[in-house]
Tab-separated table of C-alpha atoms in Angstrom:
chain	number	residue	atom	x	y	z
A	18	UNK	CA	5.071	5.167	-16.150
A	19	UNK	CA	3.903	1.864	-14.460
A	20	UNK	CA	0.101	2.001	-14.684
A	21	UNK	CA	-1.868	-0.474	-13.128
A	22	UNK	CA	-5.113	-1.170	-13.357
A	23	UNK	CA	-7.664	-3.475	-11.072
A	24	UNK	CA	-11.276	-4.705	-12.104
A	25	UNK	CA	-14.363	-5.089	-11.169
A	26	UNK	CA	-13.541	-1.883	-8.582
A	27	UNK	CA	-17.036	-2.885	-6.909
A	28	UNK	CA	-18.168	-6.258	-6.135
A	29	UNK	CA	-20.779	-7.334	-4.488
A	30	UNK	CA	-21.854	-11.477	-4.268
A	31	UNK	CA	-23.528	-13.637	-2.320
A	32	UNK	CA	-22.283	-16.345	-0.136
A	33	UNK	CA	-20.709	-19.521	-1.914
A	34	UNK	CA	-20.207	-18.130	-5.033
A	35	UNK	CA	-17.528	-17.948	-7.102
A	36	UNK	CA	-15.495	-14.695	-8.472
A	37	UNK	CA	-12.723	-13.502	-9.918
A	38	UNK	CA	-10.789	-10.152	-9.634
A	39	UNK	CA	-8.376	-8.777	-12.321
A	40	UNK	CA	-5.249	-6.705	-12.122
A	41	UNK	CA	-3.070	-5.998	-15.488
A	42	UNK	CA	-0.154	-3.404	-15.505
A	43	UNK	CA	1.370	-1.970	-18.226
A	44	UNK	CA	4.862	-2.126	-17.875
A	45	UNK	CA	7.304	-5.294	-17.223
A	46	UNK	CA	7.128	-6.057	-13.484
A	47	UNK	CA	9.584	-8.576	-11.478
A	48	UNK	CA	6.677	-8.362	-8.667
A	49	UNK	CA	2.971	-8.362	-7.829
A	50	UNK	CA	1.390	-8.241	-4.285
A	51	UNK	CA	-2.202	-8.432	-3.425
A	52	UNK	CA	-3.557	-7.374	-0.197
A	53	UNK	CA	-6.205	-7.095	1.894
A	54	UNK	CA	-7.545	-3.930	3.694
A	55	UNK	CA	-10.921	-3.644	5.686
A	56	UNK	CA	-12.043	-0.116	6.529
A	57	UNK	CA	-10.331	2.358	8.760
A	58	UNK	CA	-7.216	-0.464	8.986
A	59	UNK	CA	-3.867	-1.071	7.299
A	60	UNK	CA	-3.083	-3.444	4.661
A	61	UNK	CA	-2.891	-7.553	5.288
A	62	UNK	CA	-0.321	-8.648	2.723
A	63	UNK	CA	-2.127	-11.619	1.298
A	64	UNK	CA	0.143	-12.788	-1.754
A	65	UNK	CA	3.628	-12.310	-3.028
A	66	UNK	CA	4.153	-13.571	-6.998
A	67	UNK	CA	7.688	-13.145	-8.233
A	68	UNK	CA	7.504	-15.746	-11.199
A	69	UNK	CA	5.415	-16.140	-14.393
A	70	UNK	CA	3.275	-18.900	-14.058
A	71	UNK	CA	3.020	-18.669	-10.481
A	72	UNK	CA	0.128	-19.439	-8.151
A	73	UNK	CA	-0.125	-19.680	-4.588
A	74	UNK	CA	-3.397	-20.774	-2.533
A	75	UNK	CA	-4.406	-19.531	0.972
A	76	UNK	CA	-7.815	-20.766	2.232
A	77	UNK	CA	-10.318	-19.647	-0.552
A	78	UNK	CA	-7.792	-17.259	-2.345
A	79	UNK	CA	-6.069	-18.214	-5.178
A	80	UNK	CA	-3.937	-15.406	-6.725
A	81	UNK	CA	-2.090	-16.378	-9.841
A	82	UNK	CA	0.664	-14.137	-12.336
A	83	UNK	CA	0.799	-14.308	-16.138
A	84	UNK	CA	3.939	-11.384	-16.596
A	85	UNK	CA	3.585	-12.534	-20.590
A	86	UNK	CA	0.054	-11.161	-20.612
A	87	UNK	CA	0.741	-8.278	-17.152
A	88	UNK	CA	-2.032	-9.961	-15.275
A	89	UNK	CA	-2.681	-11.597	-11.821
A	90	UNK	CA	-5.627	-12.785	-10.812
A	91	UNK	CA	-7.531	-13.152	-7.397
A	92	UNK	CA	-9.954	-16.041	-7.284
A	93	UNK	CA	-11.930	-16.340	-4.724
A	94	UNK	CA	-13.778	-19.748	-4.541
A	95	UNK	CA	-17.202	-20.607	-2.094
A	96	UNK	CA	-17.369	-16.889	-1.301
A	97	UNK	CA	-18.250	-16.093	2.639
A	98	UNK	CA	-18.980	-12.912	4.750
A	99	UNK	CA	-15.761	-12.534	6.275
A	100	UNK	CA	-13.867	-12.231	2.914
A	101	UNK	CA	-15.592	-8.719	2.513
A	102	UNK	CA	-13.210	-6.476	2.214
A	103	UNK	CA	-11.068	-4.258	-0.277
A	104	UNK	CA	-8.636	-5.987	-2.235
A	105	UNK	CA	-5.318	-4.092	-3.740
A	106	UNK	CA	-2.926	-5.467	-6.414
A	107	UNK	CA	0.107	-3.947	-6.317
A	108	UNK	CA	3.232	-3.858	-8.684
A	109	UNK	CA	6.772	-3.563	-8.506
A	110	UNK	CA	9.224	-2.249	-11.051
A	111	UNK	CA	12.991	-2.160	-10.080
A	112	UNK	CA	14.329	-0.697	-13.181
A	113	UNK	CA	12.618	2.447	-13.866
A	114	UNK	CA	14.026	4.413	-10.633
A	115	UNK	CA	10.813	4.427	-8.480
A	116	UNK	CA	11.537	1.874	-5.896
A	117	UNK	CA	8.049	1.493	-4.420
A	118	UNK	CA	5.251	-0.102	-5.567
A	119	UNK	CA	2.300	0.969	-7.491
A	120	UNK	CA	-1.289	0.042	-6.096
A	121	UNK	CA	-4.318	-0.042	-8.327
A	122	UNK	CA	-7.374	1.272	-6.705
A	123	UNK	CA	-8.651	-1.670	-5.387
A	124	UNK	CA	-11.446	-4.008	-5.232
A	125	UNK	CA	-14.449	-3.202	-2.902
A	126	UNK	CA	-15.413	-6.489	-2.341
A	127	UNK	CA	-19.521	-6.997	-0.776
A	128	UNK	CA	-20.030	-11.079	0.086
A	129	UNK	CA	-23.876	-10.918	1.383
A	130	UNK	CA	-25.463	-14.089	3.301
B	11	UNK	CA	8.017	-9.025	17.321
B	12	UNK	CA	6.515	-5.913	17.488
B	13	UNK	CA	4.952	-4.825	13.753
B	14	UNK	CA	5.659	-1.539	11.737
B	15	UNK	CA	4.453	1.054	14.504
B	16	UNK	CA	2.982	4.462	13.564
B	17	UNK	CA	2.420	7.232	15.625
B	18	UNK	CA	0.070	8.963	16.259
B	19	UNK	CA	-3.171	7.264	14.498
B	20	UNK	CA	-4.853	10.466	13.840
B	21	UNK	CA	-3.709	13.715	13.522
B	22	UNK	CA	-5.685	17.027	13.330
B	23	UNK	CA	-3.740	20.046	12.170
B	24	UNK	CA	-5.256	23.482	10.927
B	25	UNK	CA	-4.022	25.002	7.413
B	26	UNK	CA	-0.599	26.282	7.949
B	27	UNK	CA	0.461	24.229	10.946
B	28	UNK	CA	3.207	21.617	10.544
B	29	UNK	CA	2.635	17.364	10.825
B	30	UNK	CA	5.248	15.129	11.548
B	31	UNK	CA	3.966	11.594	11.131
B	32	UNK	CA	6.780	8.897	13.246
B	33	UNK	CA	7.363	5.267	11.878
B	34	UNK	CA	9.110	2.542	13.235
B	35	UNK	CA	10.154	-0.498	11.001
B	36	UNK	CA	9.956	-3.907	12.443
B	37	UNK	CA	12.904	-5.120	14.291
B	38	UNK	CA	15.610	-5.986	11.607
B	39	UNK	CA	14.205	-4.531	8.494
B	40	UNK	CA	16.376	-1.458	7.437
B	41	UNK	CA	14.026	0.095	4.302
B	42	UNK	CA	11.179	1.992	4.487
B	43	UNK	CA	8.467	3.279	2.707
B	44	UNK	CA	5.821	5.786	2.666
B	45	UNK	CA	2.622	6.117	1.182
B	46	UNK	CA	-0.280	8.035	1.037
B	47	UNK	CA	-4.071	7.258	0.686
B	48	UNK	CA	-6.917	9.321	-0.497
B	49	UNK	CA	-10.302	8.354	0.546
B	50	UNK	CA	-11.309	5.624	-1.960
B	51	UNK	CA	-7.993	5.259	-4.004
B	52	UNK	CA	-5.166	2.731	-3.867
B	53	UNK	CA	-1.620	4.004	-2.226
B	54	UNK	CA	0.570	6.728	-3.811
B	55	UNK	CA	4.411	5.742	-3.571
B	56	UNK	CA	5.708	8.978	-1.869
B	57	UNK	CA	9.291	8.250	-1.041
B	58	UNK	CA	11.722	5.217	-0.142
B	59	UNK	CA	14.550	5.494	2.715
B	60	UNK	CA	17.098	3.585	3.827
B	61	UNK	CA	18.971	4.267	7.251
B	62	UNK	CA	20.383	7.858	6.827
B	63	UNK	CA	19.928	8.292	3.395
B	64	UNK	CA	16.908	9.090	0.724
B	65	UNK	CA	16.767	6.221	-2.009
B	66	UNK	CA	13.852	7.729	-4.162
B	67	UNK	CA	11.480	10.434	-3.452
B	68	UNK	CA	10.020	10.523	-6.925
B	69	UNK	CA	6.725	10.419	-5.020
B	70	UNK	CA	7.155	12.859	-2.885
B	71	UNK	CA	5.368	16.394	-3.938
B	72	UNK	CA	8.236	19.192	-4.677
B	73	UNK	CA	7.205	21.216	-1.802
B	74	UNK	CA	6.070	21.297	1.763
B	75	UNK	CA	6.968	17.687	2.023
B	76	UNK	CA	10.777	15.891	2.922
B	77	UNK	CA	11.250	12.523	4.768
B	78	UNK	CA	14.243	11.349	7.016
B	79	UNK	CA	15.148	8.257	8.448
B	80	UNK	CA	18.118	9.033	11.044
B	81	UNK	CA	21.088	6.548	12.521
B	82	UNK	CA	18.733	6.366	15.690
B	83	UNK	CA	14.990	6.411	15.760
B	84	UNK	CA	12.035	6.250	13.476
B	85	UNK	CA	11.333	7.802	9.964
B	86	UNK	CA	9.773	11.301	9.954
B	87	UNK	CA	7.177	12.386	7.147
B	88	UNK	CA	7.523	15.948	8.001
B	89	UNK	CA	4.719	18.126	5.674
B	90	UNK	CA	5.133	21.802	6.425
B	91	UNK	CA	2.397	24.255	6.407
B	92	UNK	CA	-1.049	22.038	5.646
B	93	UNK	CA	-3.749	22.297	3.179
B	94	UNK	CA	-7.063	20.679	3.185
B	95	UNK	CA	-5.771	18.440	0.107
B	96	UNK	CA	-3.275	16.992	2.287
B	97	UNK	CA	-5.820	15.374	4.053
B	98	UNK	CA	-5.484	12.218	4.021
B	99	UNK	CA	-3.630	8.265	5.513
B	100	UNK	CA	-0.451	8.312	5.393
B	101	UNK	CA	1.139	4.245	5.871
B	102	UNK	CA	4.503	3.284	6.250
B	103	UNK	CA	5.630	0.071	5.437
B	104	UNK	CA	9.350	-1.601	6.010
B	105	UNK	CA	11.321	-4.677	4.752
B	106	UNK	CA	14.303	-6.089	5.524
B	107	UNK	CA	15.368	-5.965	1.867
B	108	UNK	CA	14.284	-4.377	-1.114
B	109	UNK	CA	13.660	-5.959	-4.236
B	110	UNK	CA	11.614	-9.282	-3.823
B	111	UNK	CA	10.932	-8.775	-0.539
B	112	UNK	CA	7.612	-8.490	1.599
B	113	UNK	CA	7.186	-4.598	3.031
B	114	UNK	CA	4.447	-4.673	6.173
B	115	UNK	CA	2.044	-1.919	6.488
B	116	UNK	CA	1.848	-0.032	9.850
B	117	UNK	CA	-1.568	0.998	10.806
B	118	UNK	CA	-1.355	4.185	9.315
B	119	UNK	CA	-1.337	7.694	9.915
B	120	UNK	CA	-5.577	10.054	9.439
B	121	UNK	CA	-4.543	13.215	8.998
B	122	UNK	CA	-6.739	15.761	8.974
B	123	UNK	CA	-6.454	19.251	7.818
B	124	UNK	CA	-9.140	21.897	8.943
């Protein structure tokens, strides 16, 4: 069973700082998504890593996959309000029969001024 | 383009009554998924259609619960007779392929069981 899990679950920084969130899984994955959700709203996909070694950049999100070591991570760099939110890694296995993906609990992220 | 488009937004059903939560993929995309959310947890993989036909409901709880996704209009989460513990979001999200593909999120689905 795919198990993934994310850390810290609760973050809260202050503005212009830097921070990192972790997600490892346990199983091999061919994919990894991260997304964003604020509350009462539906998820904002945010990354899509299919490679080892990749990285892809959006504004002050970095999200980067190491499949060797099962681990993505979500930097965030100079840290400002509107990045609050709750981030979500989530994995996807294609060879184990369960065709969707598997979300670790998420990141509550607090960015105060 | 119109998004993934779920109806209605919120539900409110008392134990024992039937939900049928709609969801229609975005315009070309052919798979869908549906997931659940409890308050404060990531989403639950509950079952993954494509037109007509049930890929993998490995998800999906033994009972109460079944999915469809007909020639003509949207994917049905149909969950018969309610408990409180069903309460919860329910998202669908579609893709025009499946593996390595991105899946987009509807807005989701409150239902609430009293």
């Amino acid at each position: 069973e795919l198990k993934v899990e994310q850390n810290p679950l609760f973050l809260s920084m202050q503005e212009g700082k830097n921070y990192t969130i972790y997600c490892n899984y346990s199983t091999t994955s061919d994919r990894l998504y991260w997304y964003r959700q604020d509350p009462g709203k539906s998820l904002e996909s945010l990354f899509v890593l299919l490679s080892n070694g990749a990285v892809k950049q959006e504004g002050r999100l970095m999200a980067s996959l190491d499949t060797k070591a099962r681990l993505s991570t979500l930097h965030i760099t100079a840290a400002v309000h509107d990045l609050s939110a709750t981030y979500f890694c989530a994995v996807g296995y294609s060879g184990g029969g369960a065709d969707g993906l598997t979300f670790g609990k998420g990141t509550h992220l607090i960015i105060q001024p | 383009n119109a998004g993934v488009m779920q109806n209605p937004r919120h539900l409110v059903r008392r134990r024992g009554q039937e939900a049928r939560l709609r969801c229609s993929p975005m315009k070309g995309h052919s798979h869908v998924y549906w997931y659940r959310q409890l308050p404060e947890e990531g989403l639950k993989f509950m079952v993954y259609l494509q037109k007509e036909n049930i890929i993998d409901e490995s998800g999906m709880p033994k009972e109460r619960f079944s999915a469809e996704f007909p020639k003509e209009g949207p994917s049905i989460l149909r969950i018969q007779q309610v408990v409180r513990g069903d309460s919860a979001a329910y998202f669908c999200a579609s893709s025009a392929g499946h593996l390595n593909t991105e899946a987009f999120f509807g807005q989701g689905t409150r239902l609430t069981v009293v």
